[in-house]
Coordinates of C-alpha atoms in Angstrom, one line a residue:
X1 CA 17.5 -22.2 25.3
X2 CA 19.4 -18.8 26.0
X3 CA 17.6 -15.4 25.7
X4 CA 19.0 -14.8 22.9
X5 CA 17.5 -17.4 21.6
X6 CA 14.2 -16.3 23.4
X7 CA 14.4 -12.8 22.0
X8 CA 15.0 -14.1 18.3
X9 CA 11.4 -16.3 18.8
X10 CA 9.7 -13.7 20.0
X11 CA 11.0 -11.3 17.3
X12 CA 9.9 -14.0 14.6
X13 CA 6.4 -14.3 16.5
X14 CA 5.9 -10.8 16.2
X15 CA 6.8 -10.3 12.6
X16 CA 4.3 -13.2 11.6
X17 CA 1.7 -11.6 13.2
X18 CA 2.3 -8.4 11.8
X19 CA 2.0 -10.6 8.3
X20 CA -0.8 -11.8 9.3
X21 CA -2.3 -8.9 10.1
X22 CA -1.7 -7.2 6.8
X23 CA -2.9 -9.6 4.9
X24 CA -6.0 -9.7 6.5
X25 CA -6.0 -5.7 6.5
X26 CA -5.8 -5.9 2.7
X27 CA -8.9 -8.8 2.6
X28 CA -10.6 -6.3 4.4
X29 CA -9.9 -3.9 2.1
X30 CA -10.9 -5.9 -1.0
X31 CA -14.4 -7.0 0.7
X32 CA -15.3 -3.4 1.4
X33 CA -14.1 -2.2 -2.2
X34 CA -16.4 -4.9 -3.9
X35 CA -19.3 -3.9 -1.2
X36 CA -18.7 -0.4 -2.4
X37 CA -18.8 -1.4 -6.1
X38 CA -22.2 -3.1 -5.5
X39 CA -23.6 -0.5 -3.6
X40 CA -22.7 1.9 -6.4
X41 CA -24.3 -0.2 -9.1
X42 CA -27.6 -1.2 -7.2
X43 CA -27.9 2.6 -6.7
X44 CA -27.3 3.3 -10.6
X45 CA -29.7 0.6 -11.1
X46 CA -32.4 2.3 -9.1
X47 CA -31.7 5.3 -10.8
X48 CA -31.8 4.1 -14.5
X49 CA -35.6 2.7 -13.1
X50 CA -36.8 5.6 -11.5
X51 CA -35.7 7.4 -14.8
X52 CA -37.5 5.2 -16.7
X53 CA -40.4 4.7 -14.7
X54 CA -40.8 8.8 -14.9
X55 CA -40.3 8.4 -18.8
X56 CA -43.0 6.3 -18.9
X57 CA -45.7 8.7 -17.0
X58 CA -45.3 11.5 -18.9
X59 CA -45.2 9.4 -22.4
X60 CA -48.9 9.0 -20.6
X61 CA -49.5 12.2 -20.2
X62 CA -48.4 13.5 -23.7
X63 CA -50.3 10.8 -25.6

């Protein structure tokens, strides 16, 4: 095998882990979107109880 040879392996090698890498940059990217989603509607979930929950005390109260 000449080096040039050599050099157009390694060249291939490098750009297939640079693909590789990408595409796991971007799965990465996805998982922490969706994380962030969930995150986002747990805490409006909490909120719509606490909101409720405070509704509900001072229906108490004014009855």
């Amino acid at each position: 095998m000449g080096i040039e040879d050599q050099f157009k392996d390694k060249a291939q090698q490098l750009k297939d882990e640079a693909k590789r890498r990408a595409q796991q940059g971007q799965e990465r990217g996805r998982q922490q979107q969706e994380r962030g989603r969930q995150a986002q509607e747990r805490g409006q979930q909490s909120r719509e109880s606490g909101q409720q929950s405070l509704d509900d005390v001072e229906d108490r109260f004014q009855s």
